PDB file of C-alpha atoms in Angstrom:
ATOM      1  CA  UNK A   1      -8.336  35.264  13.171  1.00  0.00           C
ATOM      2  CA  UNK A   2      -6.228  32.769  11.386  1.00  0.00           C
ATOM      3  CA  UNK A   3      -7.530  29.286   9.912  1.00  0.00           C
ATOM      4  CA  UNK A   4      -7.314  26.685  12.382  1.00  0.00           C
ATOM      5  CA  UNK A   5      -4.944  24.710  10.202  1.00  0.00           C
ATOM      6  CA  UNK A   6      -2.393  28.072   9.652  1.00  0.00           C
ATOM      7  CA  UNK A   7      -2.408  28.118  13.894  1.00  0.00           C
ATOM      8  CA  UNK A   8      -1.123  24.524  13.465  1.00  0.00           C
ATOM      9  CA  UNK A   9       1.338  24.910  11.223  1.00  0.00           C
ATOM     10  CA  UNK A  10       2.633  27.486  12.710  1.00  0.00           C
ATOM     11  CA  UNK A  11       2.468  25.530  16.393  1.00  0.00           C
ATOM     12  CA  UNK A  12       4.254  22.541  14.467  1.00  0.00           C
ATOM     13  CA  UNK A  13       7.152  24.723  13.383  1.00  0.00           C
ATOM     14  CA  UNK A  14       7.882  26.650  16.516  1.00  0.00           C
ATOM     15  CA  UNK A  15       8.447  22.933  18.190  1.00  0.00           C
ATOM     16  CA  UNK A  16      10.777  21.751  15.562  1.00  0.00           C
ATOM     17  CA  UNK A  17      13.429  23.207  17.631  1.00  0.00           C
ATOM     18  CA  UNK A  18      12.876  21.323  20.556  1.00  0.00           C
ATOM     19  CA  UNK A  19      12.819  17.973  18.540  1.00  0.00           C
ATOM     20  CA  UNK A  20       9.138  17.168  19.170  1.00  0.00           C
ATOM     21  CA  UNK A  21       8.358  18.725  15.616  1.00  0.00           C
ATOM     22  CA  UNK A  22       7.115  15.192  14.525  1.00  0.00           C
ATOM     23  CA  UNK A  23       4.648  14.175  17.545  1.00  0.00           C
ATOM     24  CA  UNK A  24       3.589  17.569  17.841  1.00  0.00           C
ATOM     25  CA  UNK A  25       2.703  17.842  14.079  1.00  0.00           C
ATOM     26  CA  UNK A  26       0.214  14.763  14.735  1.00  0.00           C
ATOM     27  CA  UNK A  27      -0.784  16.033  18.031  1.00  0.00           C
ATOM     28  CA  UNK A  28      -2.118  18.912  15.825  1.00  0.00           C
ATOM     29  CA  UNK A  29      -3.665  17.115  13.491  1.00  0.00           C
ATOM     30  CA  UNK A  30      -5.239  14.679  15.986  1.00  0.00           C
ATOM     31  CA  UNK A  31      -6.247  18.114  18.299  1.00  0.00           C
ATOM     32  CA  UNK A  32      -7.862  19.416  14.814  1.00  0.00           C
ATOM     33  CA  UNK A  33      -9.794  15.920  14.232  1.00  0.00           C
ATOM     34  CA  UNK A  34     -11.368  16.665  16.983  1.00  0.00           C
ATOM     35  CA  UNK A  35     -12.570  20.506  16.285  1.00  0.00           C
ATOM     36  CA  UNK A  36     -14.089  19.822  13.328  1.00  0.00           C
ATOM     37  CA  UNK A  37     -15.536  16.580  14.947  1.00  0.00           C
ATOM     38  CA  UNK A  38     -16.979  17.762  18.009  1.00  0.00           C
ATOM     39  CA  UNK A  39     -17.203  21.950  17.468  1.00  0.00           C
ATOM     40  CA  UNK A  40     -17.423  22.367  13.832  1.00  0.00           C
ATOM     41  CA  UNK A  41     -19.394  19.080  13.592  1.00  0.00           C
ATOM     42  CA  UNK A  42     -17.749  18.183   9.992  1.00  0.00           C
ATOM     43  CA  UNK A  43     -16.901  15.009  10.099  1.00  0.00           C
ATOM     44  CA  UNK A  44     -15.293  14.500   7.222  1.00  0.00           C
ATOM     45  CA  UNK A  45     -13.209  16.408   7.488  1.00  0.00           C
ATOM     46  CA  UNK A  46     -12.709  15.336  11.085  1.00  0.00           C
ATOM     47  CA  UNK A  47     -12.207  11.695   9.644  1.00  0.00           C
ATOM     48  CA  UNK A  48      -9.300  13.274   6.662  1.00  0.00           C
ATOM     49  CA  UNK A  49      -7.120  15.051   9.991  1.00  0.00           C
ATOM     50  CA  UNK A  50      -7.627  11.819  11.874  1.00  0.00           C
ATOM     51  CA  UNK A  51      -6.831   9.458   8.630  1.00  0.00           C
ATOM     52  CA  UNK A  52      -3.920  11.952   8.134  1.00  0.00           C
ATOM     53  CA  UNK A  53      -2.496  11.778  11.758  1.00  0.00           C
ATOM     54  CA  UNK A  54      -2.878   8.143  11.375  1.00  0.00           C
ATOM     55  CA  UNK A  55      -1.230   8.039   8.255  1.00  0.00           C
ATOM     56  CA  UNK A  56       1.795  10.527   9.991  1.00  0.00           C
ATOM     57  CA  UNK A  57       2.536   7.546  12.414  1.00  0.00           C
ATOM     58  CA  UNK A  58       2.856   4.782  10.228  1.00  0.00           C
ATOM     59  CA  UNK A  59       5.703   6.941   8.600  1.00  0.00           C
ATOM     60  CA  UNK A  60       7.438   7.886  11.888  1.00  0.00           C
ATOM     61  CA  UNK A  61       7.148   4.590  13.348  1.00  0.00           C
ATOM     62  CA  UNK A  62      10.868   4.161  14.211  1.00  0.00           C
ATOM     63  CA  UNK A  63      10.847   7.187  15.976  1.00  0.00           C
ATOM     64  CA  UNK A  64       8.027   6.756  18.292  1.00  0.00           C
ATOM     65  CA  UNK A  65       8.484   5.151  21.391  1.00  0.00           C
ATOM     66  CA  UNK A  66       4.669   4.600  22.711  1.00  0.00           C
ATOM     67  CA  UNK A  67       3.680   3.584  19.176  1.00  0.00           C
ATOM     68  CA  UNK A  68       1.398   0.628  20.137  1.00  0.00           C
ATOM     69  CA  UNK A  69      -0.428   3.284  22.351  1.00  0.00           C
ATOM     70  CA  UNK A  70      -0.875   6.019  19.809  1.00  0.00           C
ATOM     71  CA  UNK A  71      -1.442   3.769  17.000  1.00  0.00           C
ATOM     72  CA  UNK A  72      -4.434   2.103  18.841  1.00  0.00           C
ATOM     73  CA  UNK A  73      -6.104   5.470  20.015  1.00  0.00           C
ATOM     74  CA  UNK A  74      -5.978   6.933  16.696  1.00  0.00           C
ATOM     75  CA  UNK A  75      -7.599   3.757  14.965  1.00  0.00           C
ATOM     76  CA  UNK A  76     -10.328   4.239  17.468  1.00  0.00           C
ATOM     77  CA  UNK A  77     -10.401   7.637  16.539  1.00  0.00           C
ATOM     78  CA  UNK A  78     -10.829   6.612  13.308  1.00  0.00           C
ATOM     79  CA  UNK A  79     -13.425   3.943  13.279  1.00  0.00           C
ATOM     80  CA  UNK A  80     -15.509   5.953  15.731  1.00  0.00           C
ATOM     81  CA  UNK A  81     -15.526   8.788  13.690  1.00  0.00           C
ATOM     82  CA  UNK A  82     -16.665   6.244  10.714  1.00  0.00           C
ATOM     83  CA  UNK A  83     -19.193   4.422  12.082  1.00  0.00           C
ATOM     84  CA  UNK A  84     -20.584   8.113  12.947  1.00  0.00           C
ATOM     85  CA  UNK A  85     -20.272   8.943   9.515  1.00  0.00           C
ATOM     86  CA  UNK A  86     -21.860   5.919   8.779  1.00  0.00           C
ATOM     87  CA  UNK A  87     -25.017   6.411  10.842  1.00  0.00           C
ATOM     88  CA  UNK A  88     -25.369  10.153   9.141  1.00  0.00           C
ATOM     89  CA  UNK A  89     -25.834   8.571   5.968  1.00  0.00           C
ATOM     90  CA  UNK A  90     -28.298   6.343   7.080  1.00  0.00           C
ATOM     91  CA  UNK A  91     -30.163   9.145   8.978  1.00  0.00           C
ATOM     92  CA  UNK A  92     -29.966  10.881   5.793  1.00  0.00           C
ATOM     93  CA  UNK A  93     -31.143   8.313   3.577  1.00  0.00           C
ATOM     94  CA  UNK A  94     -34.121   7.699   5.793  1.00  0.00           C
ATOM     95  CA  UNK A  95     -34.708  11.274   6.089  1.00  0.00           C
ATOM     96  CA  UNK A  96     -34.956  11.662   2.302  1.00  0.00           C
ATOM     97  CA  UNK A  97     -37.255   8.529   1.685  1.00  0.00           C
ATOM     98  CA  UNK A  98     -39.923   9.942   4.290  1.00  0.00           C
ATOM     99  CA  UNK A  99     -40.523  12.748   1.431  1.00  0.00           C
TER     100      UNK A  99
END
Protein backbone atom coordinates (compact mmCIF):
# COMPACT_ATOMS: atom_id res chain seq x y z
CA UNK A 1 0.00 0.00 0.00
CA UNK A 2 1.33 3.40 -0.71
CA UNK A 3 2.09 6.20 2.05
CA UNK A 4 -0.82 8.21 2.67
CA UNK A 5 1.00 11.33 1.55
CA UNK A 6 2.24 9.49 -2.09
CA UNK A 7 -1.92 8.76 -2.52
CA UNK A 8 -2.14 12.58 -2.17
CA UNK A 9 0.19 13.63 -4.33
CA UNK A 10 -0.76 11.64 -6.71
CA UNK A 11 -4.74 12.72 -6.13
CA UNK A 12 -3.38 16.45 -6.33
CA UNK A 13 -1.83 15.90 -9.74
CA UNK A 14 -4.53 13.98 -11.51
CA UNK A 15 -6.86 17.26 -10.67
CA UNK A 16 -4.44 19.73 -12.03
CA UNK A 17 -6.14 19.21 -15.24
CA UNK A 18 -9.38 20.19 -14.26
CA UNK A 19 -8.03 23.48 -12.64
CA UNK A 20 -8.89 22.54 -9.03
CA UNK A 21 -5.13 21.40 -8.60
CA UNK A 22 -4.75 24.20 -5.92
CA UNK A 23 -7.97 23.58 -3.57
CA UNK A 24 -7.64 20.06 -4.03
CA UNK A 25 -3.92 20.05 -2.96
CA UNK A 26 -5.20 21.65 0.49
CA UNK A 27 -8.22 19.56 0.54
CA UNK A 28 -5.54 16.78 0.80
CA UNK A 29 -3.63 18.11 3.17
CA UNK A 30 -6.57 19.22 5.34
CA UNK A 31 -8.22 15.36 4.62
CA UNK A 32 -4.59 14.08 5.90
CA UNK A 33 -4.73 16.48 9.14
CA UNK A 34 -7.32 14.71 9.99
CA UNK A 35 -5.94 10.88 9.57
CA UNK A 36 -3.20 11.33 11.53
CA UNK A 37 -5.44 13.35 14.00
CA UNK A 38 -8.26 11.20 14.52
CA UNK A 39 -6.94 7.45 13.06
CA UNK A 40 -3.30 7.58 13.46
CA UNK A 41 -3.73 9.72 16.61
CA UNK A 42 -0.32 11.79 15.85
CA UNK A 43 -1.01 14.96 16.37
CA UNK A 44 1.76 16.56 15.41
CA UNK A 45 1.91 15.69 12.72
CA UNK A 46 -1.81 16.28 12.34
CA UNK A 47 -1.07 19.97 13.52
CA UNK A 48 2.22 20.27 10.54
CA UNK A 49 -0.66 19.06 7.50
CA UNK A 50 -3.13 21.43 9.09
CA UNK A 51 -0.37 24.40 9.67
CA UNK A 52 0.65 23.48 6.05
CA UNK A 53 -2.91 23.65 4.47
CA UNK A 54 -3.22 26.79 6.34
CA UNK A 55 -0.14 28.08 5.21
CA UNK A 56 -1.31 26.86 1.27
CA UNK A 57 -4.23 29.44 1.58
CA UNK A 58 -2.60 32.39 2.64
CA UNK A 59 -0.52 31.93 -0.66
CA UNK A 60 -3.53 31.29 -2.95
CA UNK A 61 -5.59 33.87 -1.49
CA UNK A 62 -6.44 35.68 -4.77
CA UNK A 63 -7.60 32.69 -6.17
CA UNK A 64 -10.02 31.51 -3.67
CA UNK A 65 -13.35 32.63 -3.74
CA UNK A 66 -14.84 31.31 -0.19
CA UNK A 67 -11.59 32.37 1.48
CA UNK A 68 -13.14 33.89 4.67
CA UNK A 69 -14.86 30.39 5.01
CA UNK A 70 -11.86 28.17 4.55
CA UNK A 71 -9.54 30.39 6.27
CA UNK A 72 -11.73 30.32 9.48
CA UNK A 73 -12.29 26.43 9.50
CA UNK A 74 -8.75 25.71 9.12
CA UNK A 75 -7.69 28.14 12.06
CA UNK A 76 -10.12 26.16 14.09
CA UNK A 77 -8.57 23.24 12.85
CA UNK A 78 -5.60 24.50 13.99
CA UNK A 79 -6.13 25.79 17.44
CA UNK A 80 -8.21 22.72 18.26
CA UNK A 81 -5.67 20.52 17.31
CA UNK A 82 -3.26 22.79 19.69
CA UNK A 83 -5.01 23.13 22.59
CA UNK A 84 -5.19 19.11 22.25
CA UNK A 85 -1.66 19.05 21.97
CA UNK A 86 -1.54 21.20 24.73
CA UNK A 87 -3.55 19.10 27.18
CA UNK A 88 -1.18 15.89 26.14
CA UNK A 89 1.62 17.61 27.53
CA UNK A 90 0.05 18.39 30.56
CA UNK A 91 -1.33 14.79 30.91
CA UNK A 92 2.13 13.84 30.34
CA UNK A 93 3.80 15.99 32.69
CA UNK A 94 1.43 14.93 35.41
CA UNK A 95 1.80 11.44 34.45
CA UNK A 96 5.59 11.60 34.90
CA UNK A 97 5.55 13.53 38.33
CA UNK A 98 3.20 10.73 39.91
CA UNK A 99 6.52 8.43 39.59
Amino acid sequence: MAPISAICIATSKTNRISGTHFTRSIECLVELSKIYEHHLKDLDLALAYARRALQSLMELRPLIWNFQEERAALLHRVKRIEEKCARRGAHNKEALESF
